[in-house]
Amino acid sequence: ARESEVLSLITQGYSNNDIVDTTMLSINSIKSYIRSCYRKIDVDSRSRAVLWGVAHGLRADRVRVAGSPAQDEAAERSA
């Protein structure tokens, strides 16, 4: 469950530090979940993981926090 949440957040453009802030997990836990996801979906880079996530319709498990970099960027595009 955590792996899919982390992969969803990566797909939305969150950095590792953004994911730490959103999930309240340690940076080492996030890195471990990312490595595990990469193995399971058979990718070797973050960009390939994002492409995989987009192709498989991943969405955030939680509501985005206002003020996150991805949220700010989306607001700028719509303005």
PDB file of C-alpha atoms in Angstrom:
ATOM      1  CA  ALA A   1       0.000   0.000   0.000  1.00  0.00           C
ATOM      2  CA  ARG A   2       2.784   2.446   0.888  1.00  0.00           C
ATOM      3  CA  GLU A   3       4.676   1.586  -2.281  1.00  0.00           C
ATOM      4  CA  SER A   4       1.686   2.480  -4.441  1.00  0.00           C
ATOM      5  CA  GLU A   5       1.172   5.699  -2.484  1.00  0.00           C
ATOM      6  CA  VAL A   6       4.820   6.676  -2.993  1.00  0.00           C
ATOM      7  CA  LEU A   7       4.659   5.790  -6.682  1.00  0.00           C
ATOM      8  CA  SER A   8       1.476   7.890  -7.028  1.00  0.00           C
ATOM      9  CA  LEU A   9       3.209  10.866  -5.493  1.00  0.00           C
ATOM     10  CA  ILE A  10       6.253  10.412  -7.722  1.00  0.00           C
ATOM     11  CA  THR A  11       3.932  10.294 -10.724  1.00  0.00           C
ATOM     12  CA  GLN A  12       2.492  13.657  -9.645  1.00  0.00           C
ATOM     13  CA  GLY A  13       5.943  15.227  -9.529  1.00  0.00           C
ATOM     14  CA  TYR A  14       6.650  15.114  -5.819  1.00  0.00           C
ATOM     15  CA  SER A  15      10.314  15.055  -4.779  1.00  0.00           C
ATOM     16  CA  ASN A  16      11.545  12.644  -2.118  1.00  0.00           C
ATOM     17  CA  ASN A  17      11.455  15.475   0.442  1.00  0.00           C
ATOM     18  CA  ASP A  18       7.899  16.386  -0.569  1.00  0.00           C
ATOM     19  CA  ILE A  19       6.913  12.741  -0.069  1.00  0.00           C
ATOM     20  CA  VAL A  20       8.549  12.758   3.390  1.00  0.00           C
ATOM     21  CA  ASP A  21       6.529  15.853   4.313  1.00  0.00           C
ATOM     22  CA  THR A  22       3.296  14.373   2.937  1.00  0.00           C
ATOM     23  CA  THR A  23       3.568  10.874   4.414  1.00  0.00           C
ATOM     24  CA  MET A  24       5.510  11.660   7.612  1.00  0.00           C
ATOM     25  CA  LEU A  25       7.889   8.761   6.831  1.00  0.00           C
ATOM     26  CA  SER A  26      11.670   8.962   7.007  1.00  0.00           C
ATOM     27  CA  ILE A  27      13.734   9.679   3.900  1.00  0.00           C
ATOM     28  CA  ASN A  28      15.285   6.211   4.204  1.00  0.00           C
ATOM     29  CA  SER A  29      11.843   4.598   4.209  1.00  0.00           C
ATOM     30  CA  ILE A  30      10.867   6.590   1.109  1.00  0.00           C
ATOM     31  CA  LYS A  31      14.037   5.551  -0.707  1.00  0.00           C
ATOM     32  CA  SER A  32      13.399   1.930   0.245  1.00  0.00           C
ATOM     33  CA  TYR A  33       9.817   2.069  -1.063  1.00  0.00           C
ATOM     34  CA  ILE A  34      11.029   3.658  -4.295  1.00  0.00           C
ATOM     35  CA  ARG A  35      13.661   0.941  -4.857  1.00  0.00           C
ATOM     36  CA  SER A  36      11.076  -1.735  -4.151  1.00  0.00           C
ATOM     37  CA  CYS A  37       8.632  -0.143  -6.624  1.00  0.00           C
ATOM     38  CA  TYR A  38      11.307   0.042  -9.301  1.00  0.00           C
ATOM     39  CA  ARG A  39      11.994  -3.692  -8.916  1.00  0.00           C
ATOM     40  CA  LYS A  40       8.315  -4.618  -8.988  1.00  0.00           C
ATOM     41  CA  ILE A  41       7.462  -2.567 -12.089  1.00  0.00           C
ATOM     42  CA  ASP A  42      10.804  -3.367 -13.737  1.00  0.00           C
ATOM     43  CA  VAL A  43      12.105   0.159 -14.273  1.00  0.00           C
ATOM     44  CA  ASP A  44      15.506   1.654 -13.554  1.00  0.00           C
ATOM     45  CA  SER A  45      14.804   5.381 -13.278  1.00  0.00           C
ATOM     46  CA  ARG A  46      12.362   7.854 -11.786  1.00  0.00           C
ATOM     47  CA  SER A  47      11.279   9.085 -15.222  1.00  0.00           C
ATOM     48  CA  ARG A  48      10.421   5.543 -16.329  1.00  0.00           C
ATOM     49  CA  ALA A  49       8.513   5.022 -13.081  1.00  0.00           C
ATOM     50  CA  VAL A  50       6.536   8.217 -13.779  1.00  0.00           C
ATOM     51  CA  LEU A  51       5.730   7.021 -17.294  1.00  0.00           C
ATOM     52  CA  TRP A  52       4.621   3.666 -15.892  1.00  0.00           C
ATOM     53  CA  GLY A  53       2.451   5.409 -13.288  1.00  0.00           C
ATOM     54  CA  VAL A  54       0.814   7.663 -15.867  1.00  0.00           C
ATOM     55  CA  ALA A  55       0.169   4.706 -18.172  1.00  0.00           C
ATOM     56  CA  HIS A  56      -1.479   2.829 -15.308  1.00  0.00           C
ATOM     57  CA  GLY A  57      -3.615   5.734 -14.082  1.00  0.00           C
ATOM     58  CA  LEU A  58      -2.065   6.206 -10.666  1.00  0.00           C
ATOM     59  CA  ARG A  59      -3.642   8.840  -8.479  1.00  0.00           C
ATOM     60  CA  ALA A  60      -2.771  10.102  -5.018  1.00  0.00           C
ATOM     61  CA  ASP A  61      -4.113   8.085  -2.110  1.00  0.00           C
ATOM     62  CA  ARG A  62      -4.396  11.305  -0.114  1.00  0.00           C
ATOM     63  CA  VAL A  63      -5.605  14.791  -0.916  1.00  0.00           C
ATOM     64  CA  ARG A  64      -2.748  17.053  -1.929  1.00  0.00           C
ATOM     65  CA  VAL A  65      -1.624  19.536   0.635  1.00  0.00           C
ATOM     66  CA  ALA A  66      -2.032  23.142  -0.470  1.00  0.00           C
ATOM     67  CA  GLY A  67       1.351  24.719  -0.917  1.00  0.00           C
ATOM     68  CA  SER A  68       3.109  21.602  -2.182  1.00  0.00           C
ATOM     69  CA  PRO A  69       5.338  22.166  -5.232  1.00  0.00           C
ATOM     70  CA  ALA A  70       3.127  20.069  -7.494  1.00  0.00           C
ATOM     71  CA  GLN A  71       0.006  21.901  -6.290  1.00  0.00           C
ATOM     72  CA  ASP A  72       1.632  25.317  -6.781  1.00  0.00           C
ATOM     73  CA  GLU A  73       2.732  24.375 -10.287  1.00  0.00           C
ATOM     74  CA  ALA A  74      -0.768  23.176 -11.208  1.00  0.00           C
ATOM     75  CA  ALA A  75      -2.257  26.433  -9.910  1.00  0.00           C
ATOM     76  CA  GLU A  76       0.173  28.482 -12.007  1.00  0.00           C
ATOM     77  CA  ARG A  77      -0.717  26.550 -15.169  1.00  0.00           C
ATOM     78  CA  SER A  78      -4.448  27.104 -14.669  1.00  0.00           C
ATOM     79  CA  ALA A  79      -4.070  30.849 -13.996  1.00  0.00           C
TER      80      ALA A  79
END
